[in-house]
Tab-separated table of C-alpha atoms in Angstrom:
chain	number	residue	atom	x	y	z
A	1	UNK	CA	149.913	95.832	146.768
A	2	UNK	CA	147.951	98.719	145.271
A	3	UNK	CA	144.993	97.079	142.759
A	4	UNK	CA	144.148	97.984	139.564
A	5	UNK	CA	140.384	97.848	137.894
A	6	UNK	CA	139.614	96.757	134.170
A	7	UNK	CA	136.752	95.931	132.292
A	8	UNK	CA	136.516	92.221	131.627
A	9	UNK	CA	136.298	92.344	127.564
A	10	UNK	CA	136.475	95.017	125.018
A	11	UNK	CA	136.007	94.467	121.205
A	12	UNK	CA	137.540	96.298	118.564
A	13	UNK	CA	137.167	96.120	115.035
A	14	UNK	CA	140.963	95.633	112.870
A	15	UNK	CA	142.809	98.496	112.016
A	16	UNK	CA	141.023	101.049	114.290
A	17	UNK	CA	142.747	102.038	117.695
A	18	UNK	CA	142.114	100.444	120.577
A	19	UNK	CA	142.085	102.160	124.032
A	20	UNK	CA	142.237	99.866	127.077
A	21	UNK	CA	141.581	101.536	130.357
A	22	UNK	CA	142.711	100.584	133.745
A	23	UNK	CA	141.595	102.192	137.175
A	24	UNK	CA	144.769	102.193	140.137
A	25	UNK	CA	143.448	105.050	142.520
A	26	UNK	CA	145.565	103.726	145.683
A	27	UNK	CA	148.451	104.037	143.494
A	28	UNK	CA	151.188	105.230	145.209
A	29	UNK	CA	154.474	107.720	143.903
A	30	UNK	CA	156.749	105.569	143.217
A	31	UNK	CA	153.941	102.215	141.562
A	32	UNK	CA	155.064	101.639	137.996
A	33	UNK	CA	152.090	100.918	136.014
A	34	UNK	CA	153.003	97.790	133.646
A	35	UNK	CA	150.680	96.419	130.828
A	36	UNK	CA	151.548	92.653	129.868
A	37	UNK	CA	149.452	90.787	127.028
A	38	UNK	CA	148.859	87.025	126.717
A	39	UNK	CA	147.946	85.598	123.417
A	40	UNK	CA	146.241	82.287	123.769
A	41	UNK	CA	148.433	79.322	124.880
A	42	UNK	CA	151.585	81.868	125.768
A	43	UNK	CA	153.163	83.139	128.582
A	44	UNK	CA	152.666	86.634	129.199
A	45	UNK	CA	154.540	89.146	127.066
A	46	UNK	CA	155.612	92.632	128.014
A	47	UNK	CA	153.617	95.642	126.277
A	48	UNK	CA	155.172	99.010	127.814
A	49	UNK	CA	155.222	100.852	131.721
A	50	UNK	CA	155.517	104.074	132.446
A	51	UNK	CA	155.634	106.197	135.843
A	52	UNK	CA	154.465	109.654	135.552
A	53	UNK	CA	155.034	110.399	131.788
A	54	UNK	CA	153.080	109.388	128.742
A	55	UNK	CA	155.329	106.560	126.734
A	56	UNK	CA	155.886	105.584	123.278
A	57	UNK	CA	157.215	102.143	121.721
A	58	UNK	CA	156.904	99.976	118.572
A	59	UNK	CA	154.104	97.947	120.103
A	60	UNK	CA	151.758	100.799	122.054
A	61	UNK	CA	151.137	104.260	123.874
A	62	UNK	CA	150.571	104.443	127.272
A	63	UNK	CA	148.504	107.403	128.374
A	64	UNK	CA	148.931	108.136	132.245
A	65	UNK	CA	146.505	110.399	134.146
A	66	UNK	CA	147.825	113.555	135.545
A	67	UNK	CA	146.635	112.203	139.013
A	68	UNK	CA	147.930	109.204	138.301
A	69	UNK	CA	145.041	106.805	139.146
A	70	UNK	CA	144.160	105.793	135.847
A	71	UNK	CA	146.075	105.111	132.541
A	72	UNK	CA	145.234	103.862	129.128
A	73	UNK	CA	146.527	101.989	126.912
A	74	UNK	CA	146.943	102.665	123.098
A	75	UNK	CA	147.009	99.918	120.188
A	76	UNK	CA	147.387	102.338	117.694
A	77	UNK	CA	145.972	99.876	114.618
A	78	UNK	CA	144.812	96.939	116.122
A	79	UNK	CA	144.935	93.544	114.018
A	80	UNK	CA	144.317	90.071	114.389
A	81	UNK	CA	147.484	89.332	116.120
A	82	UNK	CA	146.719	91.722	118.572
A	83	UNK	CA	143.742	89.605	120.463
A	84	UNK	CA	144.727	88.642	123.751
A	85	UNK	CA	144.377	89.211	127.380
A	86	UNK	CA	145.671	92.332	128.350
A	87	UNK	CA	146.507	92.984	132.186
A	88	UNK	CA	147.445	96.332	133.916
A	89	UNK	CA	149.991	96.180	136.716
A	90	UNK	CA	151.263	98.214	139.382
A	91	UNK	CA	154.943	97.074	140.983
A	92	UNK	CA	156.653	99.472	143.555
A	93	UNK	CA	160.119	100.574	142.372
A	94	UNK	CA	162.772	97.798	143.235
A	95	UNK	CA	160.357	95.095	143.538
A	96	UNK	CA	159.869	92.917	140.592
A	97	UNK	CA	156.950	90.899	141.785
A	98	UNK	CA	153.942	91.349	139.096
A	99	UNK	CA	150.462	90.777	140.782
A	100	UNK	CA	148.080	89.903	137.725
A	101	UNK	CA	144.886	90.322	137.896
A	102	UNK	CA	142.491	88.726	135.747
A	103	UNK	CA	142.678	91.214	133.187
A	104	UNK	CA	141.130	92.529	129.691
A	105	UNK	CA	140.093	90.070	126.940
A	106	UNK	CA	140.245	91.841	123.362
A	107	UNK	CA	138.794	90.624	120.574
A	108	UNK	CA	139.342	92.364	117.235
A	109	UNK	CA	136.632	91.849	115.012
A	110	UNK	CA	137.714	91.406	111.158
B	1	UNK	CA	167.886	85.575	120.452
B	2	UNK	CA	166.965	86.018	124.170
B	3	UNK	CA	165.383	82.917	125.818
B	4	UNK	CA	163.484	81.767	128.409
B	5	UNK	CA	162.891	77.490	128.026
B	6	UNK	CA	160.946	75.381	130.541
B	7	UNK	CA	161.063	71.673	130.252
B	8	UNK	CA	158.704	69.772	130.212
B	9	UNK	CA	155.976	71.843	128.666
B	10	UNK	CA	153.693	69.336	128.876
B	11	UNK	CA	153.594	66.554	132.045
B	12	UNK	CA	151.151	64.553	133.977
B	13	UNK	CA	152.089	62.490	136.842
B	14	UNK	CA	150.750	60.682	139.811
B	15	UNK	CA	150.496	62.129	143.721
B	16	UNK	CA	153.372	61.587	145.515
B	17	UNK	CA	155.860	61.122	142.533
B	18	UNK	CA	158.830	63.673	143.046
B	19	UNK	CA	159.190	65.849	139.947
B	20	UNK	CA	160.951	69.057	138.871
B	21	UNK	CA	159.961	71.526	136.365
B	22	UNK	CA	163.334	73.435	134.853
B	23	UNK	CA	163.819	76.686	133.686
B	24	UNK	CA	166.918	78.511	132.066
B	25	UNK	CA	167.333	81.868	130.115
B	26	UNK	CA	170.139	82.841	128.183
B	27	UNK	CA	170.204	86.860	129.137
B	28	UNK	CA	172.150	86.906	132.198
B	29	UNK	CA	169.354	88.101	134.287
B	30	UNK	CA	169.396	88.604	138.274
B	31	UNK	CA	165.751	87.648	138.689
B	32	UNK	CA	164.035	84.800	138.374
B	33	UNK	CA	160.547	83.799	139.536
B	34	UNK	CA	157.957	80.746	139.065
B	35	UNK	CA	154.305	81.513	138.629
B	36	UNK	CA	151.280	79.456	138.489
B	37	UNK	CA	147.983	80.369	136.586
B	38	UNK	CA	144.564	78.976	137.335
B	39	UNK	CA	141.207	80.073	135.385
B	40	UNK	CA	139.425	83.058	137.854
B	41	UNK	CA	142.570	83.814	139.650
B	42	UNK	CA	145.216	84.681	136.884
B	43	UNK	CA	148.864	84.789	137.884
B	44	UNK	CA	150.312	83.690	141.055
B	45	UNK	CA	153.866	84.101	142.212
B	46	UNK	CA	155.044	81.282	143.820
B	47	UNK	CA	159.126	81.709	144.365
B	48	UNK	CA	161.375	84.309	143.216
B	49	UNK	CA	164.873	84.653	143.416
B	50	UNK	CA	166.961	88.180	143.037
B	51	UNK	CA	170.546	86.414	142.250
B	52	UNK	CA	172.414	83.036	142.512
B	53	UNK	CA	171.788	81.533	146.544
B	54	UNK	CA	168.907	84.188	147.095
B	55	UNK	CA	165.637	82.732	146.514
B	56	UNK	CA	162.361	83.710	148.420
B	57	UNK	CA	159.041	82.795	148.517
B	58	UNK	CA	156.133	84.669	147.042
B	59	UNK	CA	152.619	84.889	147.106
B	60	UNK	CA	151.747	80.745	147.315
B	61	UNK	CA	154.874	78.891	148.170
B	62	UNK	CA	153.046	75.456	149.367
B	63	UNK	CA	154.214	72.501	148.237
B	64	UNK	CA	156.745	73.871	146.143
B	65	UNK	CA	161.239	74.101	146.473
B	66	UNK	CA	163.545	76.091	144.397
B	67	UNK	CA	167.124	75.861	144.280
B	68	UNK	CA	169.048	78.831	142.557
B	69	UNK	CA	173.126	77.360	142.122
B	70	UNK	CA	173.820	79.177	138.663
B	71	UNK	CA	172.391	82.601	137.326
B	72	UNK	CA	170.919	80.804	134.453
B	73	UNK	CA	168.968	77.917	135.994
B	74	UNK	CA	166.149	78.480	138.721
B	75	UNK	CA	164.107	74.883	138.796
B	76	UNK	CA	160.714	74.400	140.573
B	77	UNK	CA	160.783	71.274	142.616
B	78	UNK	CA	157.252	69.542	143.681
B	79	UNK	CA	158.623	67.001	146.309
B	80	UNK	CA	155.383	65.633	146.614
B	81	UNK	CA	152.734	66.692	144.065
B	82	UNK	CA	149.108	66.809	144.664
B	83	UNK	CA	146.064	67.507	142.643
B	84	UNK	CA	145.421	70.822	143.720
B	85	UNK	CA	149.022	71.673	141.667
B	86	UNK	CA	147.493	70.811	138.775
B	87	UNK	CA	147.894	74.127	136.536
B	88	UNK	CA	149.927	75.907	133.963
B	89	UNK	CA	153.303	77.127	135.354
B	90	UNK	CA	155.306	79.872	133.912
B	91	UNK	CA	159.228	80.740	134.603
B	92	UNK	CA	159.691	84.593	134.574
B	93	UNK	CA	162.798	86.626	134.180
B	94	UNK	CA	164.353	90.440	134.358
B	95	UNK	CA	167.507	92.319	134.644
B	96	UNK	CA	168.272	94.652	137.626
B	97	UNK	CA	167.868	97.760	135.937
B	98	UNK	CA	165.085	96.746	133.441
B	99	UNK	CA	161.311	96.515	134.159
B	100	UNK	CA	160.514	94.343	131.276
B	101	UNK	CA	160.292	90.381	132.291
B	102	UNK	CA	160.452	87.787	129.886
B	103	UNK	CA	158.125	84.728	130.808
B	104	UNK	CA	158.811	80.870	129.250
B	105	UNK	CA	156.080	79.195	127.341
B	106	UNK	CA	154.454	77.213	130.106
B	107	UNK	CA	154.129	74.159	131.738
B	108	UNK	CA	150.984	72.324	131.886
B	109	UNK	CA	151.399	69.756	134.854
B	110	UNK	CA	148.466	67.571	135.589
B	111	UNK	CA	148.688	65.559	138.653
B	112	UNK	CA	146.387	62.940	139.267
């Protein structure tokens, strides 16, 4: 499986964006790149994925290198609720298997 | 509202005593799959299963069964637990043709 690279903790203070990057340079053509979140004492929760296009939802962006081996992640106005373990994964089309790594802790500062 | 429930969420037990961790959703998903989380090494797969009778095992299948008779059910059997399966279990599931799973709340099993 094709790794990905993040930093081990970011801070951010509420209500300011948040960008979360993630390194995947073996990445291959057809790797989704998933984020997934998990707020303290919950199972992980699904944030967005993309492939090769930059995507939009209620919850976050995600910014995808032209090159594809990096991406970002975009909490547009972080709050409280928002502090959590965020983890960057890459799963080949038609397999579901998620390989977490160990992830990005946020903490938003009040 | 779309559900994923594990039962128990909370257990500890004794080596050698025969337990079984369920999980059901309520989506009508294909896939199913049981991971295990321990601090430093994040999420694990340990069995997955892609429909009813097709189950497979994933990255750390030791010690563990899983039976898959009805699309909503996919339990986690530990025949016979050890300490080193002490950790916090989640169920995951997804549909075929979306890339969004939906995990349970956990299990914390402590075997002593």
């Amino acid at each position: 499986d094709a790794k990905t690279t993040q930093p081990n903790s970011m801070e951010s203070n509420e209500e300011e964006p948040v960008h979360l990057p993630c390194n995947h340079s073996t990445i291959s053509g057809t790797d989704y790149i998933h984020w997934y979140r998990q707020l303290p004492s919950q199972g992980p929760e699904y944030v967005i994925h993309g492939l090769t296009s930059n995507v939009n939802n209620r919850m976050a962006s995600l910014a995808i290198a032209e090159d594809r081996k990096s991406s970002t992640l975009i909490l547009h106005r972080a709050t409280l609720r928002d502090a959590a373990v965020y983890y960057c994964i890459l799963s080949n089309f038609g397999n579901e298997k998620l390989t977490f790594g160990t992830g990005t802790r946020l903490t938003i500062i009040p | 509202e779309a559900q994923v429930t594990q039962n128990p969420r909370y257990l500890i037990t004794v080596t050698g005593k025969k337990l079984t961790v369920t999980c059901s959703q309520n989506m009508n998903h294909e896939y199913m799959s049981w991971y295990r989380q321990d601090p430093g090494l994040g999420l694990r797969q340990i069995y997955y299963s892609m429909n009813v009778e097709v189950t497979d095992k994933g990255d750390v299948p030791e010690g563990y069964k899983v039976s898959r008779k009805e699309k909503r059910n996919f339990p986690l059997i530990l025949e016979s637990p050890s300490p080193n399966q002490t950790s916090l279990y989640f169920c995951a599931t997804s549909g075929q043709e979306v890339r969004e799973q939906f995990f349970g709340p956990g299990t914390r099993l402590t075997v002593l």
